[in-house]
């Protein structure tokens, strides 16, 4: 089961970075290349503890639905979203935030398992882990861009 860990330094207050990271609208902006849209559950605003959202997006040439829940939250320092239903066997995405002077350090820990056993492990090695890393880096780039305006 692959784990992707990313750290992004953002010159903005922790509260702003935390809120942008929970924004449905900003998530949709950051995923414009996959045409990702919130289609059920919470479809606008900021995600809160126990909120659920179903995303529809085109990944790897196929439209897919992915439902997640915000399962844990400590305001301004941490939240976790977990897959309820979707193409992965499972995933957990932890978001950590730490203020260091005028910089907020945003850390992602994306832990997932692919479906299809050995075929899923092969897909991870060949392309899926790299694909997901690029996807998360783009999300973080858009958060940083908006926070540092």
XYZ file of N, CA and C in Angstrom:
447
model
N 0.829 -1.180 0.000
C 0.000 0.000 0.000
C 0.875 1.246 0.000
N 0.859 1.984 -1.092
C 1.690 3.177 -1.219
C 1.261 4.294 -0.262
N 2.218 5.083 0.141
C 1.964 6.287 0.933
C 2.688 7.437 0.241
N 1.952 8.513 -0.012
C 2.527 9.719 -0.617
C 2.585 10.782 0.464
N 3.762 11.355 0.674
C 3.935 12.422 1.665
C 4.471 13.645 0.946
N 3.755 14.758 1.103
C 4.157 16.020 0.483
C 4.173 17.112 1.538
N 5.114 18.037 1.433
C 5.131 19.234 2.276
C 5.167 20.448 1.373
N 4.319 21.426 1.694
C 4.240 22.659 0.925
C 4.347 23.829 1.886
N 5.296 24.733 1.636
C 5.448 25.945 2.447
C 4.652 27.067 1.810
N 3.782 27.684 2.608
C 2.884 28.716 2.101
C 3.007 29.956 2.979
N 3.302 31.089 2.356
C 3.461 32.348 3.097
C 2.084 32.957 3.341
N 1.372 32.391 4.328
C 0.024 32.838 4.673
C -0.324 32.290 6.055
N -1.297 32.910 6.722
C -1.712 32.428 8.044
C -2.295 31.020 7.987
N -2.080 30.268 9.034
C -2.530 28.882 9.109
C -4.044 28.766 8.912
N -4.812 29.720 9.461
C -6.278 29.661 9.353
C -6.719 29.736 7.889
N -6.073 30.592 7.116
C -6.412 30.742 5.705
C -6.075 29.472 4.927
N -4.896 28.922 5.154
C -4.470 27.721 4.448
C -5.382 26.545 4.808
N -5.725 26.427 6.067
C -6.627 25.363 6.525
C -7.984 25.479 5.825
N -8.527 26.693 5.793
C -9.834 26.883 5.162
C -9.782 26.639 3.653
N -8.751 27.121 2.984
C -8.637 26.874 1.543
C -8.528 25.378 1.245
N -7.905 24.643 2.135
C -7.745 23.201 1.949
C -9.062 22.441 2.082
N -10.045 23.064 2.723
C -11.355 22.428 2.913
C -12.412 22.963 1.955
N -12.016 23.863 1.072
C -12.968 24.523 0.169
C -13.344 23.629 -1.012
N -14.636 23.406 -1.165
C -15.132 22.638 -2.319
C -14.787 23.367 -3.619
N -15.029 24.677 -3.649
C -14.798 25.454 -4.865
C -13.318 25.451 -5.261
N -12.428 25.605 -4.281
C -10.999 25.608 -4.605
C -10.540 24.210 -5.056
N -11.099 23.179 -4.465
C -10.764 21.823 -4.908
C -11.157 21.645 -6.375
N -12.334 22.119 -6.732
C -12.782 22.012 -8.117
C -11.880 22.812 -9.048
N -11.429 23.981 -8.591
C -10.493 24.781 -9.394
C -9.183 24.020 -9.603
N -8.697 23.383 -8.550
C -7.404 22.695 -8.633
C -7.473 21.408 -9.453
N -8.672 20.916 -9.692
C -8.835 19.671 -10.443
C -9.522 19.907 -11.783
N -9.357 21.102 -12.324
C -10.019 21.426 -13.596
C -9.575 20.492 -14.726
N -8.372 19.971 -14.654
C -7.888 19.085 -15.718
C -8.649 17.753 -15.757
N -9.265 17.381 -14.637
C -10.051 16.140 -14.597
C -11.547 16.436 -14.547
N -11.897 17.735 -14.663
C -13.303 18.161 -14.639
C -14.018 17.666 -13.374
N -13.317 17.694 -12.241
C -13.882 17.186 -10.987
C -14.961 18.129 -10.473
N -16.100 17.545 -10.089
C -17.244 18.300 -9.582
C -17.846 17.582 -8.386
N -18.296 18.362 -7.404
C -19.043 17.820 -6.269
C -20.480 17.612 -6.730
N -20.951 16.363 -6.701
C -22.276 16.067 -7.247
C -23.285 15.618 -6.192
N -22.837 15.308 -4.968
C -23.763 14.883 -3.916
C -23.140 15.172 -2.556
N -23.984 15.223 -1.542
C -23.512 15.561 -0.206
C -23.245 17.051 -0.143
N -22.168 17.435 0.493
C -21.773 18.851 0.574
C -21.195 19.241 -0.787
N -21.821 20.204 -1.448
C -21.380 20.556 -2.807
C -20.841 21.973 -2.919
N -20.772 22.700 -1.796
C -20.170 24.037 -1.817
C -19.733 24.406 -0.402
N -18.871 25.411 -0.309
C -18.420 25.887 0.997
C -17.248 25.094 1.546
N -17.093 25.169 2.865
C -15.980 24.511 3.557
C -16.438 23.205 4.181
N -15.670 22.164 3.966
C -15.963 20.869 4.570
C -15.732 20.945 6.079
N -16.630 20.334 6.831
C -16.544 20.274 8.293
C -16.529 18.809 8.723
N -16.289 18.575 10.002
C -16.270 17.227 10.549
C -17.567 16.496 10.204
N -17.438 15.278 9.727
C -18.540 14.378 9.344
C -19.232 14.750 8.045
N -18.804 15.821 7.376
C -19.373 16.131 6.058
C -18.943 15.060 5.068
N -19.850 14.794 4.127
C -19.599 13.837 3.052
C -19.761 14.549 1.722
N -18.970 14.129 0.759
C -19.100 14.671 -0.591
C -18.821 13.542 -1.578
N -19.551 13.572 -2.684
C -19.264 12.664 -3.786
C -18.748 13.500 -4.942
N -17.546 13.147 -5.389
C -16.886 13.820 -6.506
C -17.068 12.982 -7.765
N -17.257 13.642 -8.889
C -17.266 12.973 -10.196
C -16.159 13.606 -11.014
N -15.279 12.760 -11.569
C -14.127 13.260 -12.327
C -13.707 12.237 -13.362
N -12.970 12.733 -14.336
C -12.426 11.861 -15.370
C -10.943 11.620 -15.063
N -10.642 10.406 -14.625
C -9.269 10.006 -14.316
C -8.878 8.864 -15.241
N -7.727 9.002 -15.859
C -7.189 7.965 -16.731
C -8.196 7.589 -17.826
N -8.911 8.623 -18.318
C -9.831 8.441 -19.436
C -11.212 7.914 -19.083
N -11.482 7.708 -17.797
C -12.764 7.124 -17.376
C -13.414 8.013 -16.315
N -14.719 8.309 -16.490
C -15.437 9.043 -15.445
C -15.678 8.122 -14.262
N -15.398 8.648 -13.072
C -15.540 7.876 -11.834
C -16.196 8.742 -10.768
N -16.896 8.091 -9.853
C -17.421 8.756 -8.665
C -16.609 8.305 -7.466
N -16.350 9.237 -6.549
C -15.595 8.956 -5.337
C -16.286 9.674 -4.189
N -16.712 8.925 -3.185
C -17.355 9.517 -2.008
C -16.392 9.477 -0.834
N -16.277 10.614 -0.137
C -15.388 10.724 1.023
C -16.132 11.371 2.185
N -15.589 11.158 3.385
C -16.102 11.780 4.596
C -14.932 12.441 5.324
N -15.200 13.587 5.937
C -14.208 14.203 6.831
C -14.377 13.486 8.167
N -13.468 12.588 8.471
C -13.631 11.696 9.625
C -12.966 12.205 10.899
N -12.018 13.139 10.757
C -11.339 13.713 11.925
C -11.016 15.167 11.620
N -11.066 16.007 12.666
C -10.699 17.408 12.463
C -10.312 18.050 13.794
N -9.184 18.726 13.765
C -8.767 19.610 14.855
C -8.539 20.953 14.176
N -9.450 21.889 14.417
C -9.446 23.157 13.673
C -8.067 23.795 13.610
N -7.719 24.112 12.407
C -6.519 24.834 11.988
C -5.223 24.036 12.033
N -5.257 22.795 12.547
C -4.010 22.021 12.552
C -4.114 20.670 11.849
N -5.333 20.131 11.645
C -5.420 18.776 11.110
C -6.837 18.441 10.659
N -6.924 17.712 9.561
C -8.161 16.999 9.233
C -7.824 15.799 8.365
N -8.756 14.855 8.350
C -8.565 13.634 7.570
C -9.827 13.356 6.775
N -9.635 13.052 5.476
C -10.753 12.564 4.682
C -10.461 11.123 4.286
N -11.527 10.324 4.282
C -11.406 8.903 3.968
C -12.449 8.515 2.936
N -12.074 7.597 2.074
C -12.986 7.114 1.058
C -14.081 6.263 1.692
N -15.307 6.531 1.266
C -16.451 5.697 1.630
C -16.726 4.721 0.489
N -16.660 5.246 -0.734
C -16.954 4.441 -1.919
C -16.171 5.022 -3.088
N -15.566 4.153 -3.891
C -14.837 4.638 -5.050
C -13.944 3.574 -5.651
N -13.073 4.005 -6.552
C -12.241 3.091 -7.330
C -11.107 2.457 -6.525
N -10.645 3.130 -5.483
C -9.586 2.557 -4.650
C -10.165 1.447 -3.781
N -9.301 0.567 -3.321
C -9.734 -0.408 -2.316
C -10.018 0.352 -1.020
N -9.145 1.335 -0.734
C -9.331 2.239 0.414
C -8.357 3.399 0.268
N -8.683 4.524 0.907
C -7.693 5.579 1.067
C -8.005 6.440 2.261
N -6.934 7.005 2.797
C -6.978 7.937 3.909
C -6.045 9.089 3.540
N -6.564 10.314 3.596
C -5.757 11.488 3.265
C -5.728 12.391 4.490
N -4.564 12.439 5.138
C -4.381 13.279 6.311
C -3.751 14.600 5.884
N -4.257 15.690 6.470
C -3.791 17.042 6.171
C -3.313 17.657 7.490
N -2.034 18.010 7.556
C -1.444 18.613 8.753
C -1.037 20.050 8.433
N -1.190 20.951 9.406
C -0.855 22.358 9.220
C -0.080 22.829 10.444
N 1.053 23.523 10.181
C 1.871 24.044 11.264
C 2.361 25.434 10.873
N 2.167 26.389 11.777
C 2.636 27.750 11.540
C 4.083 27.863 12.004
N 4.962 28.332 11.102
C 6.371 28.567 11.434
C 6.682 29.993 11.005
N 6.556 30.914 11.942
C 6.728 32.328 11.606
C 5.613 32.766 10.682
N 5.982 33.317 9.526
C 4.987 33.775 8.557
C 4.628 32.709 7.524
N 5.147 31.508 7.725
C 4.922 30.421 6.778
C 4.069 29.328 7.431
N 3.096 28.842 6.685
C 2.350 27.659 7.103
C 2.911 26.467 6.340
N 3.291 25.446 7.093
C 3.748 24.206 6.482
C 2.528 23.285 6.394
N 2.160 22.960 5.159
C 1.036 22.070 4.912
C 1.613 20.713 4.512
N 1.232 19.683 5.238
C 1.755 18.339 4.970
C 0.587 17.415 4.640
N 0.726 16.701 3.525
C -0.253 15.694 3.112
C 0.344 14.319 3.327
N -0.458 13.419 3.878
C -0.097 12.008 3.954
C -1.260 11.250 3.319
N -1.031 10.772 2.103
C -2.058 10.073 1.326
C -1.701 8.596 1.302
N -2.485 7.800 2.010
C -2.236 6.374 2.195
C -3.374 5.622 1.509
N -3.036 4.787 0.524
C -4.095 4.124 -0.226
C -3.726 2.694 -0.598
N -4.760 1.956 -0.950
C -4.591 0.614 -1.507
C -5.389 0.549 -2.801
N -4.768 0.038 -3.830
C -5.441 -0.133 -5.109
C -6.249 -1.426 -5.099
N -7.311 -1.457 -5.904
C -8.060 -2.710 -6.034
C -7.296 -3.690 -6.928
N -7.817 -4.839 -7.104
C -7.361 -5.846 -8.081
C -6.067 -6.561 -7.689
N -5.742 -6.594 -6.409
C -4.608 -7.394 -5.929
C -3.302 -7.104 -6.636
N -2.729 -8.126 -7.264
C -1.426 -8.016 -7.925
C -1.480 -7.008 -9.074
N -2.580 -6.990 -9.820
C -2.719 -6.017 -10.914
C -2.699 -4.590 -10.379
N -3.353 -4.360 -9.223
C -3.333 -3.042 -8.594
C -1.937 -2.639 -8.162
N -1.186 -3.588 -7.609
C 0.199 -3.303 -7.194
C 1.071 -2.973 -8.412
N 0.834 -3.657 -9.498
C 1.559 -3.376 -10.732
C 1.206 -1.979 -11.252
N -0.081 -1.627 -11.216
C -0.512 -0.285 -11.635
C 0.140 0.786 -10.771
N 0.231 0.542 -9.455
C 0.903 1.496 -8.550
C 2.338 1.721 -9.001
N 3.045 0.642 -9.245
C 4.462 0.727 -9.609
C 4.655 1.396 -10.967
N 3.770 1.108 -11.906
C 3.940 1.622 -13.266
C 3.505 3.076 -13.425
N 2.387 3.477 -12.785
C 1.899 4.830 -13.050
C 1.020 5.453 -11.960
N 0.294 4.680 -11.174
C -0.720 5.272 -10.300
C -0.129 6.155 -9.204
N 0.945 5.706 -8.568
C 1.546 6.527 -7.504
C 2.032 7.854 -8.076
N 2.668 7.842 -9.231
C 3.122 9.087 -9.868
C 1.937 9.973 -10.258
N 0.889 9.356 -10.781
C -0.320 10.096 -11.175
C -0.924 10.799 -9.953
N -1.064 10.081 -8.852
C -1.656 10.656 -7.642
C -0.750 11.732 -7.038
N 0.549 11.538 -7.112
C 1.480 12.555 -6.607
C 1.325 13.850 -7.402
N 1.266 13.758 -8.731
C 1.063 14.960 -9.567
C -0.285 15.618 -9.256
N -1.309 14.816 -9.068
C -2.652 15.308 -8.752
C -2.622 16.121 -7.447
N -1.989 15.573 -6.412
C -1.913 16.260 -5.113
C -1.017 17.501 -5.184
N 0.069 17.437 -5.922
C 0.942 18.612 -6.075
C 0.207 19.757 -6.764
N -0.612 19.450 -7.739
C -1.386 20.492 -8.413
C -2.393 21.111 -7.447
N -3.054 20.297 -6.658
C -3.980 20.801 -5.644
C -3.239 21.764 -4.699
N -2.072 21.351 -4.246
C -1.299 22.181 -3.318
C -0.807 23.467 -3.981
N -0.459 23.400 -5.265
C -0.029 24.592 -5.993
C -1.159 25.627 -6.025
N -2.372 25.184 -6.263
C -3.522 26.099 -6.331
C -3.845 26.668 -4.942
N -3.744 25.857 -3.909
C -3.949 26.365 -2.542
C -2.919 27.448 -2.246
N -1.656 27.176 -2.548
C -0.567 28.126 -2.291
C -0.792 29.421 -3.076
N -1.118 29.305 -4.338
C -1.361 30.470 -5.195
C -2.467 31.359 -4.612
N -3.566 30.751 -4.190
C -4.681 31.514 -3.636
C -4.375 32.089 -2.257
N -3.634 31.360 -1.449
C -3.305 31.822 -0.100
C -2.314 32.989 -0.124
N -1.419 33.002 -1.087
C -0.362 34.013 -1.121
C -0.746 35.255 -1.927
N -1.983 35.365 -2.375
C -2.431 36.531 -3.138
C -2.286 37.806 -2.339
